[in-house]
XYZ file of N, CA and C in Angstrom:
720
model
N 0.982 -1.219 0.028
C -0.017 -0.029 0.020
C 0.928 1.226 0.093
N 0.618 2.031 -1.013
C 1.574 3.243 -1.178
C 0.923 4.438 -0.246
N 1.538 5.183 0.294
C 1.245 6.193 0.981
C 1.229 7.322 0.138
N -0.030 8.085 0.207
C 0.021 9.378 -0.673
C 0.519 10.550 0.360
N 1.250 11.349 -0.439
C 1.778 12.541 0.285
C 0.864 13.742 0.029
N 0.480 14.391 1.048
C -0.352 15.461 0.857
C 0.427 16.692 0.649
N 0.130 17.390 -0.294
C 0.865 18.529 -0.683
C 0.271 19.743 -0.101
N 0.996 20.717 0.330
C 0.407 21.909 1.087
C -0.382 22.757 0.003
N -1.533 23.237 0.507
C -2.433 24.009 -0.359
C -2.117 25.555 -0.039
N -2.045 26.400 -1.092
C -1.635 27.796 -1.009
C -2.995 28.543 -0.842
N -3.245 29.199 0.202
C -4.501 30.049 0.314
C -4.104 31.476 0.178
N -4.950 32.106 -0.645
C -4.640 33.500 -0.835
C -5.163 34.281 0.375
N -4.512 35.309 0.920
C -4.901 36.165 1.953
C -4.558 37.591 1.737
N -5.503 38.613 2.340
C -5.227 40.132 2.180
C -5.314 40.727 3.363
N -4.502 41.409 3.782
C -4.463 41.961 5.008
C -4.740 43.631 4.860
N -5.575 44.132 5.409
C -5.884 45.660 5.352
C -4.816 46.314 5.942
N -4.334 47.255 5.143
C -3.262 48.163 5.762
C -3.630 48.883 6.985
N -2.920 49.081 7.912
C -3.110 49.673 9.194
C -3.649 51.083 8.914
N -3.091 51.808 8.101
C -3.371 53.200 7.832
C -4.663 53.323 7.433
N -5.166 52.294 6.333
C -6.421 52.539 5.833
C -7.565 52.282 6.979
N -7.237 51.347 7.847
C -8.116 51.140 8.983
C -8.426 52.381 9.836
N -7.292 53.111 10.026
C -7.447 54.178 10.898
C -8.138 55.265 10.217
N -8.028 55.413 8.892
C -8.587 56.391 8.132
C -10.121 56.084 8.115
N -10.627 54.898 8.100
C -11.966 54.512 8.161
C -12.554 54.916 9.476
N -11.979 54.752 10.539
C -12.519 54.936 11.859
C -12.517 56.548 11.980
N -11.659 57.290 11.504
C -11.793 58.678 11.566
C -12.993 59.320 10.835
N -13.032 58.566 9.784
C -14.236 59.146 8.906
C -15.619 58.851 9.658
N -15.691 57.622 10.359
C -16.887 57.367 11.014
C -17.060 58.215 12.362
N -15.782 58.654 12.916
C -15.895 59.465 14.141
C -16.402 60.785 13.625
N -15.856 61.406 12.620
C -16.214 62.660 12.089
C -17.796 62.735 11.737
N -18.277 61.368 11.148
C -19.638 61.472 10.597
C -20.511 61.586 11.860
N -20.169 60.778 12.879
C -20.930 60.589 14.225
C -20.857 62.105 14.791
N -19.714 62.649 14.807
C -19.566 63.903 15.393
C -20.527 65.140 14.682
N -20.362 64.976 13.316
C -21.259 65.845 12.550
C -22.677 65.557 12.904
N -23.114 64.246 12.887
C -24.437 64.033 13.209
C -24.877 64.439 14.508
N -23.985 64.420 15.519
C -24.312 64.893 16.852
C -24.386 66.363 16.918
N -23.507 67.030 16.149
C -23.563 68.521 16.199
C -24.792 68.963 15.509
N -25.046 68.280 14.453
C -26.338 68.646 13.569
C -27.540 68.525 14.541
N -27.539 67.226 15.246
C -28.704 67.001 16.117
C -28.904 68.092 17.062
N -27.644 68.434 17.753
C -27.748 69.369 18.882
C -28.179 70.855 18.216
N -27.606 71.044 17.148
C -28.013 72.434 16.328
C -29.577 72.473 16.067
N -29.925 71.359 15.522
C -31.280 71.243 15.248
C -32.310 71.268 16.421
N -31.842 70.646 17.507
C -32.574 70.604 18.659
C -32.550 71.948 19.307
N -31.273 72.632 19.262
C -31.225 74.193 19.679
C -32.196 75.041 18.870
N -32.260 74.922 17.613
C -33.064 75.719 16.846
C -34.528 75.254 16.996
N -34.879 74.115 17.326
C -36.215 73.596 17.568
C -36.649 74.395 19.082
N -35.790 74.258 19.936
C -36.071 74.809 21.287
C -36.065 76.277 21.131
N -35.259 76.974 20.429
C -35.251 78.501 20.240
C -36.540 78.827 19.436
N -36.932 78.167 18.466
C -38.235 78.397 17.753
C -39.358 78.258 18.684
N -39.434 77.217 19.449
C -40.479 76.972 20.518
C -40.630 78.208 21.429
N -39.424 78.473 21.974
C -39.323 79.467 22.960
C -39.770 80.877 22.263
N -39.219 81.002 20.924
C -39.756 82.239 20.351
C -41.394 82.213 20.147
N -41.710 81.138 19.594
C -43.225 81.083 19.322
C -44.012 81.281 20.572
N -43.525 80.735 21.815
C -44.141 80.842 23.057
C -44.331 82.390 23.352
N -42.997 83.043 23.143
C -42.907 84.533 23.396
C -43.819 85.309 22.701
N -43.781 84.902 21.306
C -44.771 85.506 20.325
C -46.251 85.424 20.651
N -46.604 84.094 21.159
C -47.908 83.917 21.579
C -48.155 84.741 22.950
N -47.321 84.690 23.842
C -47.514 85.642 24.972
C -47.717 87.003 24.616
N -46.797 87.556 23.725
C -46.810 88.889 23.281
C -48.281 89.158 22.566
N -48.632 88.109 21.821
C -49.949 88.355 20.972
C -51.068 88.371 22.108
N -51.043 87.447 22.923
C -52.170 87.359 24.035
C -52.250 88.726 24.817
N -50.959 89.323 25.115
C -50.939 90.480 25.859
C -51.397 91.637 24.851
N -51.112 91.724 23.604
C -51.623 92.665 22.691
C -53.125 92.631 22.597
N -53.722 91.293 22.484
C -55.031 91.129 22.301
C -55.769 91.641 23.697
N -55.173 91.408 24.781
C -55.838 91.860 25.995
C -55.695 93.344 26.087
N -54.522 93.861 25.797
C -54.487 95.338 25.802
C -55.318 96.049 24.628
N -55.493 95.466 23.538
C -56.528 95.846 22.522
C -57.948 95.968 23.165
N -58.337 94.739 23.718
C -59.660 94.609 24.329
C -59.921 95.778 25.261
N -58.867 96.070 26.122
C -58.967 97.063 27.162
C -59.118 98.317 26.522
N -58.311 98.650 25.648
C -58.516 99.852 24.750
C -59.803 100.035 24.025
N -60.333 98.877 23.492
C -61.641 99.025 22.926
C -62.764 99.266 24.025
N -62.592 98.598 25.255
C -63.610 98.858 26.374
C -63.451 100.411 26.627
N -62.227 100.972 26.863
C -62.007 102.213 27.334
C -62.635 103.166 26.128
N -62.454 102.746 24.890
C -62.931 103.566 23.802
C -64.469 103.691 23.881
N -65.074 102.471 24.189
C -66.535 102.443 24.246
C -66.945 103.497 25.349
N -66.245 103.379 26.574
C -66.566 104.279 27.766
C -66.418 105.672 27.422
N -65.264 105.989 26.571
C -65.220 107.296 26.032
C -66.301 107.730 25.134
N -66.663 106.866 24.251
C -67.800 107.157 23.406
C -69.060 107.503 24.168
N -69.235 106.499 25.260
C -70.430 106.733 26.126
C -70.497 108.057 26.809
N -69.214 108.269 27.290
C -69.001 109.671 28.100
C -69.195 110.806 27.127
N -68.763 110.678 25.900
C -68.894 111.689 24.989
C -70.335 111.962 24.510
N -71.141 110.805 24.439
C -72.632 110.857 24.260
C -73.247 111.514 25.294
N -72.857 111.083 26.566
C -73.603 111.682 27.704
C -73.303 113.239 27.878
N -72.018 113.534 27.551
C -71.588 115.036 27.514
C -72.378 115.803 26.672
N -72.518 115.278 25.436
C -73.249 115.828 24.334
C -74.720 116.056 24.753
N -75.319 114.867 25.258
C -76.752 114.994 25.731
C -76.836 116.118 26.884
N -76.034 116.029 27.791
C -75.829 117.042 28.917
C -75.785 118.418 28.417
N -74.893 118.538 27.370
C -74.780 119.902 26.741
C -75.942 120.450 26.070
N -76.604 119.466 25.376
C -77.899 119.969 24.757
C -78.981 120.259 25.888
N -79.043 119.339 26.817
C -79.980 119.719 27.841
C -79.709 120.953 28.699
N -78.339 121.274 28.846
C -77.947 122.544 29.524
C -78.475 123.790 28.608
N -78.194 123.495 27.215
C -78.551 124.622 26.191
C -80.047 124.730 26.328
N -80.845 123.582 26.490
C -82.328 123.796 26.563
C -82.707 124.297 27.807
N -82.057 124.115 28.947
C -82.310 124.575 30.319
C -81.962 125.998 30.365
N -80.843 126.402 29.596
C -80.517 127.687 29.615
C -81.500 128.591 28.836
N -81.966 128.014 27.593
C -82.991 128.756 26.861
C -84.217 128.977 27.654
N -84.597 127.731 28.283
C -85.856 127.978 29.061
C -85.638 128.858 30.338
N -84.528 128.840 30.898
C -84.224 129.849 31.966
C -84.330 131.256 31.468
N -83.808 131.518 30.326
C -83.804 132.803 29.767
C -85.154 133.315 29.544
N -85.952 132.350 29.000
C -87.367 132.617 28.684
C -88.180 132.833 29.994
N -87.912 132.010 31.039
C -88.519 132.289 32.253
C -88.134 133.595 33.134
N -86.814 133.841 32.723
C -86.343 135.156 33.183
C -87.063 136.287 32.613
N -87.139 136.264 31.214
C -87.952 137.275 30.559
C -89.354 137.309 31.018
N -90.104 136.180 31.452
C -91.418 136.127 31.841
C -91.489 136.859 33.195
N -90.591 136.390 33.999
C -90.520 136.932 35.367
C -90.400 138.528 35.239
N -89.380 138.968 34.446
C -89.307 140.273 34.212
C -90.412 141.050 33.667
N -91.130 140.413 32.813
C -92.347 140.835 32.266
C -93.518 140.919 33.299
N -93.557 139.859 34.136
C -94.604 139.824 35.187
C -94.148 141.008 36.108
N -93.039 141.146 36.493
C -92.607 142.097 37.336
C -92.934 143.542 36.927
N -92.782 143.696 35.632
C -93.126 144.972 35.086
C -94.636 145.175 35.031
N -95.295 144.218 34.737
C -96.834 144.216 34.811
C -97.312 144.585 36.299
N -96.557 143.847 37.281
C -96.943 144.010 38.631
C -96.672 145.525 39.019
N -95.584 145.906 38.694
C -95.138 147.434 38.871
C -96.213 148.258 38.363
N -96.686 148.009 37.148
C -97.749 148.912 36.421
C -98.943 148.762 37.144
N -99.337 147.546 37.608
C -100.597 147.344 38.393
C -100.468 148.059 39.632
N -99.389 147.932 40.278
C -99.227 148.555 41.668
C -99.307 150.038 41.490
N -98.720 150.617 40.551
C -98.798 152.091 40.199
C -100.279 152.417 39.926
N -100.917 151.604 39.092
C -102.423 151.814 38.870
C -103.209 151.802 40.127
N -102.903 150.751 41.065
C -103.702 150.592 42.276
C -103.334 151.792 43.132
N -102.079 152.290 43.065
C -101.675 153.308 44.008
C -102.401 154.577 43.622
N -102.441 154.778 42.231
C -103.250 156.026 41.780
C -104.671 155.864 42.001
N -105.185 154.638 41.919
C -106.639 154.457 42.250
C -106.920 154.732 43.518
N -106.053 154.283 44.363
C -106.162 154.457 45.773
C -106.151 155.921 46.173
N -105.132 156.680 45.616
C -105.079 158.049 45.855
C -106.412 158.713 45.382
N -106.845 158.401 44.211
C -108.163 159.027 43.603
C -109.218 158.636 44.509
N -109.272 157.398 44.968
C -110.516 157.030 45.848
C -110.500 157.833 47.194
N -109.178 158.045 47.629
C -109.084 158.904 48.981
C -109.680 160.275 48.712
N -109.309 160.666 47.538
C -109.773 162.140 47.169
C -111.144 162.219 46.580
N -111.782 160.925 46.413
C -113.108 160.988 45.702
C -114.230 161.454 46.707
N -115.165 162.119 46.123
C -116.270 162.505 47.030
C -117.266 161.389 47.253
N -117.140 160.094 46.572
C -118.075 159.142 46.738
C -117.311 157.787 46.986
N -117.982 157.077 47.901
C -117.519 155.729 48.224
C -118.770 154.892 48.355
N -118.625 153.656 47.865
C -119.720 152.679 47.793
C -119.386 151.433 48.578
N -120.246 151.071 49.530
C -120.125 149.642 50.149
C -121.197 148.743 49.726
N -120.813 147.597 49.316
C -121.777 146.506 48.888
C -122.192 145.621 49.955
N -123.503 145.774 50.443
C -123.948 145.145 51.552
C -124.154 143.741 51.237
N -124.697 143.194 50.086
C -124.988 141.777 49.865
C -125.404 141.785 48.416
N -125.428 140.485 47.967
C -125.850 139.995 46.623
C -126.840 139.013 46.650
N -127.931 139.150 45.991
C -129.013 138.113 46.182
C -129.753 137.697 44.826
N -130.376 136.613 44.969
C -131.163 136.231 43.650
C -132.456 136.775 43.796
N -132.663 137.650 42.923
C -133.928 138.474 42.932
C -135.191 137.643 42.967
N -135.182 136.310 42.581
C -136.362 135.609 42.555
C -136.896 135.311 43.930
N -136.014 135.111 44.921
C -136.367 134.817 46.184
C -135.550 135.533 47.200
N -134.695 136.416 46.879
C -133.783 137.113 47.683
C -132.902 136.256 48.492
N -132.497 135.230 47.997
C -131.631 134.325 48.605
C -130.157 134.548 48.387
N -129.276 134.277 49.297
C -127.941 134.324 49.148
C -127.321 133.135 48.491
N -128.217 132.097 48.193
C -127.904 130.769 47.781
C -127.866 131.080 46.231
N -126.754 131.382 45.581
C -126.808 131.865 44.242
C -126.449 130.707 43.343
N -127.477 130.076 42.890
C -127.467 128.929 41.974
C -127.714 129.443 40.580
N -126.843 129.026 39.651
C -126.902 129.614 38.170
C -128.054 129.144 37.672
N -128.527 127.968 37.991
C -129.824 127.476 37.318
C -131.113 128.085 37.777
N -130.892 129.052 38.907
C -132.215 129.652 39.494
C -132.205 131.187 39.149
N -130.945 131.767 39.145
C -130.808 133.217 39.200
C -131.497 133.742 37.942
N -132.289 134.729 37.979
C -132.905 135.526 36.883
C -132.110 136.971 36.885
N -132.345 137.652 37.966
C -131.431 138.840 38.210
C -130.664 138.688 39.471
N -129.392 139.185 39.314
C -128.625 139.371 40.459
C -128.805 140.640 41.003
N -129.219 140.658 42.384
C -129.678 141.872 43.020
C -128.458 142.305 43.931
N -128.138 143.582 43.722
C -127.097 144.246 44.459
C -127.576 145.162 45.590
N -127.228 144.972 46.853
C -127.685 145.777 47.911
C -126.432 146.692 48.282
N -126.545 147.869 48.146
C -125.346 148.863 48.385
C -125.748 150.170 49.121
N -124.621 150.771 49.590
C -124.814 152.099 50.287
C -123.800 152.993 49.679
N -124.232 154.108 49.364
C -123.440 155.237 48.662
C -123.068 156.222 49.827
N -121.831 156.397 49.943
C -121.463 157.601 50.896
C -120.979 158.834 50.155
N -121.555 159.930 50.451
C -121.229 161.167 49.647
C -120.651 162.276 50.402
N -119.722 162.772 49.902
C -118.955 163.846 50.600
C -119.677 165.179 50.388
N -120.331 165.221 49.185
C -121.193 166.484 48.917
C -122.320 165.894 48.031
N -123.241 166.761 47.681
C -124.279 166.352 46.885
C -123.882 166.245 45.348
N -124.526 165.229 44.715
C -124.359 164.978 43.303
C -124.799 166.242 42.497
N -124.189 166.441 41.424
C -124.820 167.474 40.433
C -125.683 166.702 39.396
N -126.394 167.339 38.737
C -127.511 166.516 37.801
C -126.702 165.806 36.730
N -125.553 166.297 36.348
C -124.825 165.513 35.189
C -123.830 164.506 35.751
N -123.773 164.301 37.012
C -122.907 163.306 37.547
C -123.528 162.005 37.644
N -122.857 161.006 37.318
C -123.593 159.618 37.347
C -122.766 158.491 38.057
N -123.295 157.510 38.501
C -122.620 156.315 39.176
C -122.938 155.224 38.379
N -121.853 154.443 38.068
C -121.953 153.441 37.094
C -121.519 151.979 37.814
N -122.007 150.904 37.159
C -121.706 149.485 37.737
C -121.146 148.740 36.515
N -120.160 147.866 36.919
C -119.467 146.961 35.875
C -119.721 145.597 36.631
N -120.303 144.761 35.880
C -120.427 143.263 36.345
C -119.525 142.401 35.305
N -118.383 141.890 35.824
C -117.392 141.031 35.211
C -117.630 139.681 35.281
N -117.711 138.902 34.147
C -117.913 137.483 34.297
C -116.587 136.882 34.640
N -116.491 135.508 34.947
C -115.324 134.837 35.392
C -114.114 134.943 34.425
N -114.441 135.131 33.082
C -113.316 135.214 32.237
C -113.010 136.577 31.935
N -113.531 137.583 32.672
C -113.284 139.126 32.500
C -114.168 139.793 31.620
N -115.104 139.117 30.930
C -115.917 139.652 29.946
C -116.925 140.625 30.678
N -117.188 141.826 30.323
C -118.047 142.701 30.709
C -119.490 142.422 30.353
N -120.310 142.200 31.334
C -121.811 142.003 30.978
C -122.502 143.216 30.533
N -123.041 143.154 29.275
C -123.902 144.392 28.777
C -125.126 143.891 28.206
N -125.938 144.971 27.764
C -127.067 144.726 27.217
C -127.421 146.016 26.357
N -128.800 145.993 25.867
C -129.020 147.197 24.965
C -129.014 148.471 25.720
N -129.326 148.491 26.879
C -129.375 149.734 27.666
C -128.138 150.143 28.354
N -126.928 149.326 28.190
C -125.837 149.499 28.865
C -125.038 150.772 28.251
N -124.499 151.566 29.176
C -123.585 152.824 28.734
C -122.367 152.199 28.277
N -121.670 153.083 27.413
C -120.486 152.450 26.867
C -119.299 152.283 28.036
N -118.920 150.904 28.037
C -117.905 150.662 28.877
C -118.385 150.244 30.317
N -119.648 150.106 30.576
C -120.247 149.677 31.858
C -121.512 148.662 31.608
N -121.751 148.192 32.802
C -122.949 147.270 32.546
C -124.359 148.111 32.665
N -124.387 149.048 33.672
C -125.631 149.877 33.761
C -125.129 151.096 34.629
N -126.149 152.107 34.543
C -126.005 153.334 35.264
C -126.941 153.331 36.378
N -126.721 153.626 37.555
C -127.636 153.822 38.626
C -127.539 155.189 39.301
N -128.691 155.486 40.064
C -128.712 156.719 40.826
C -127.931 156.616 42.052
N -127.067 157.658 42.346
C -126.437 157.669 43.705
C -127.252 157.601 45.064
N -128.551 158.056 44.655
C -129.424 158.125 45.761
C -130.310 156.675 45.968
N -129.940 155.781 45.096
C -130.591 154.419 45.149
C -129.853 153.491 46.049
N -130.394 152.363 46.578
C -129.675 151.444 47.406
C -129.641 150.105 46.643
N -130.411 149.837 45.880
C -130.538 148.517 45.366
C -130.706 148.658 43.847
N -130.109 147.657 43.098
C -130.212 147.629 41.578
C -129.967 145.994 41.151
N -130.425 145.642 40.048
C -130.368 144.474 39.627
C -130.024 144.222 38.134
N -129.311 143.064 37.850
C -129.040 142.884 36.393
C -129.183 141.414 36.055
N -129.849 141.044 34.858
C -129.965 139.750 34.480
C -131.032 139.649 33.498
N -131.934 138.559 33.516
C -132.965 138.418 32.658
C -134.181 137.791 33.253
N -135.335 137.810 32.524
C -136.595 137.296 33.207
C -136.402 135.869 33.470
N -135.554 135.065 32.756
C -135.463 133.557 32.960
C -133.986 133.310 33.249
N -133.751 132.209 33.991
C -132.433 131.738 34.374
C -131.611 131.647 33.077
N -130.100 131.852 33.273
C -129.334 131.387 32.184
C -128.398 132.583 31.864
N -128.706 133.670 32.520
C -127.746 134.923 32.144
C -126.487 134.681 32.925
N -126.363 133.881 33.959
C -125.213 133.714 34.811
C -124.736 132.253 34.673
N -123.338 132.134 34.800
C -122.869 130.699 34.821
C -121.959 130.538 36.016
N -121.640 129.314 36.348
C -120.834 129.003 37.461
C -119.445 129.688 37.301
N -118.934 130.370 38.546
C -117.742 131.041 38.628
C -117.771 132.228 39.332
N -116.598 132.982 39.376
C -116.617 134.135 40.235
C -116.788 135.377 39.525
N -117.732 136.194 39.887
C -117.888 137.413 39.317
C -117.533 138.538 40.041
N -117.212 139.726 39.399
C -116.837 140.926 40.079
C -117.870 142.019 39.875
N -118.151 142.656 40.905
C -119.112 143.878 40.918
C -118.262 145.028 41.288
N -118.287 146.124 40.296
C -117.522 147.306 40.663
C -118.465 148.493 40.421
N -118.218 149.421 41.272
C -119.002 150.802 41.190
C -117.924 151.821 40.708
N -118.392 152.511 39.831
C -117.287 153.531 39.143
C -118.019 155.015 39.242
N -117.141 156.002 39.750
C -117.541 157.407 39.620
C -116.445 158.284 39.186
N -116.728 159.038 37.906
C -115.716 159.958 37.425
C -114.471 159.113 37.077
N -114.630 157.920 36.436
C -113.520 157.187 36.138
C -112.563 156.342 37.178
N -113.133 156.492 38.522
C -112.590 155.903 39.644
C -113.585 154.714 40.020
N -112.709 153.597 40.518
C -113.535 152.446 41.013
C -113.757 152.840 42.582
N -114.926 153.187 42.941
C -115.191 153.626 44.367
C -115.742 152.520 45.172
N -115.882 151.320 44.708
C -116.405 150.072 45.449
C -116.502 148.966 44.738
N -116.156 147.841 45.321
C -116.211 146.544 44.471
C -116.438 145.326 45.485
N -116.709 144.156 44.773
C -117.037 142.996 45.701
C -117.046 141.791 44.648
N -116.401 140.679 45.065
C -116.521 139.452 44.374
C -117.668 138.566 44.756
N -118.272 137.681 43.954
C -119.360 136.784 44.386
C -119.314 135.591 43.514
N -119.326 134.417 44.330
C -119.235 133.004 43.644
C -120.564 132.612 43.401
N -120.817 132.262 42.095
C -122.143 131.702 41.665
C -121.892 130.238 41.306
N -122.750 129.369 41.735
C -122.508 127.929 41.708
C -123.291 127.319 40.660
């Protein structure tokens, strides 16, 4: 039996040079370092963007709040302006009304002064007059009652007394005015101009009205006696 001799087999092998291995490791390191830096940078940018966004949102909310407050103040100012305008118009109206009232008061004062002067003059004339009349009473001629019911009065009867300082002359007259509640002078066909009737100074009773009720209406009537343009006696009477 022959022995077979095994021959050595050549196997091809390749060894990476040491320099190339180190170069690859450096590349991986720098790539990892760049990735880390990039990640950190992106993270920092993201954080900065988030913080900026939050800051912007906070400023936006603050601006919206301030805007809302400004709008509210603006509404209050507008309301105040409207109130001031309304008050100004009211003050102008009040001022106009006050001026009108002042003019009216001044006019009333002037009228009162005129009336006072007239009364003063009339009083002085009355003091110097030779005639004075005192009205004793007023009656319903139908029954000589002092219950003056307008539905019953035919003639209003005047009971009066004339006081003379001297005798009347033939041409001197005594006149009566009967004034209705609205100031209208009661007159008839026989009435003298400006008076209701003429009476004798020596008489003590006179009447005015109609044969049937209706001449008098409810209200306050004035009875005045006049002599030589002077009111020498007067009295008011309420007719119901």
